[in-house]
Amino acid sequence: MTDISDMTFEKAYAELARIIELMESGELPLEKSVETYERGRLLAAHCESLLEQAELRINTLDEAGDV
């Protein structure tokens, strides 16, 4: 399994989408469901962090352009 902190937004989001589909299928045993849910939460947090970083960069660029 890939270390989440090394993943790009696109890869993390794609894995999160697959996890959502898998969880919605209801086919996982309980323990695997819990593990999968935990990874999904970590992926979601990573995606959110990357989006916040991108937003901060954009805001910084916008402010620098307002000279």
CSV table of C-alpha atoms in Angstrom, one decimal:
chain,number,residue,atom,x,y,z
A,1,MET,CA,0.0,0.0,0.0
A,2,THR,CA,1.3,3.4,-1.0
A,3,ASP,CA,2.2,5.9,1.8
A,4,ILE,CA,-0.5,8.5,1.7
A,5,SER,CA,1.8,11.4,2.4
A,6,ASP,CA,3.7,10.7,-0.9
A,7,MET,CA,0.5,10.6,-3.0
A,8,THR,CA,-0.5,13.3,-5.4
A,9,PHE,CA,-4.0,14.8,-5.0
A,10,GLU,CA,-5.2,12.9,-8.1
A,11,LYS,CA,-3.9,9.5,-6.9
A,12,ALA,CA,-5.3,10.0,-3.4
A,13,TYR,CA,-8.6,11.1,-4.8
A,14,ALA,CA,-8.8,8.1,-7.2
A,15,GLU,CA,-8.1,5.7,-4.3
A,16,LEU,CA,-10.6,7.4,-2.1
A,17,ALA,CA,-13.3,7.0,-4.9
A,18,ARG,CA,-12.5,3.3,-5.1
A,19,ILE,CA,-12.8,2.9,-1.4
A,20,ILE,CA,-16.2,4.6,-1.4
A,21,GLU,CA,-17.4,2.3,-4.1
A,22,LEU,CA,-16.1,-0.7,-2.1
A,23,MET,CA,-17.6,0.4,1.1
A,24,GLU,CA,-21.0,1.1,-0.5
A,25,SER,CA,-21.0,-2.4,-2.0
A,26,GLY,CA,-21.4,-3.9,1.5
A,27,GLU,CA,-19.3,-6.9,0.6
A,28,LEU,CA,-16.4,-6.4,3.0
A,29,PRO,CA,-16.1,-8.3,6.3
A,30,LEU,CA,-16.3,-6.1,9.4
A,31,GLU,CA,-12.6,-5.9,10.2
A,32,LYS,CA,-11.7,-5.1,6.5
A,33,SER,CA,-14.5,-2.5,6.5
A,34,VAL,CA,-12.9,-0.8,9.5
A,35,GLU,CA,-9.4,-0.8,8.0
A,36,THR,CA,-10.7,0.5,4.7
A,37,TYR,CA,-12.7,3.2,6.4
A,38,GLU,CA,-9.6,4.3,8.3
A,39,ARG,CA,-7.6,4.5,5.1
A,40,GLY,CA,-10.4,6.5,3.5
A,41,ARG,CA,-10.4,9.0,6.3
A,42,LEU,CA,-6.6,9.5,6.0
A,43,LEU,CA,-6.9,9.9,2.2
A,44,ALA,CA,-9.7,12.5,2.6
A,45,ALA,CA,-7.6,14.4,5.1
A,46,HIS,CA,-4.6,14.3,2.8
A,47,CYS,CA,-6.8,15.6,-0.2
A,48,GLU,CA,-8.2,18.4,2.0
A,49,SER,CA,-4.7,19.4,3.1
A,50,LEU,CA,-3.4,19.5,-0.5
A,51,LEU,CA,-6.4,21.6,-1.6
A,52,GLU,CA,-5.8,24.0,1.3
A,53,GLN,CA,-2.1,24.3,0.2
A,54,ALA,CA,-3.2,25.0,-3.4
A,55,GLU,CA,-5.7,27.6,-2.2
A,56,LEU,CA,-3.0,29.3,-0.1
A,57,ARG,CA,-0.6,29.5,-3.1
A,58,ILE,CA,-3.3,30.9,-5.3
A,59,ASN,CA,-4.2,33.6,-2.7
A,60,THR,CA,-0.6,34.5,-2.3
A,61,LEU,CA,-0.2,34.9,-6.0
A,62,ASP,CA,-3.3,37.0,-6.2
A,63,GLU,CA,-2.1,39.2,-3.4
A,64,ALA,CA,1.3,39.6,-5.1
A,65,GLY,CA,-0.4,40.6,-8.3
A,66,ASP,CA,-2.4,43.4,-6.6
A,67,VAL,CA,0.5,45.7,-6.3
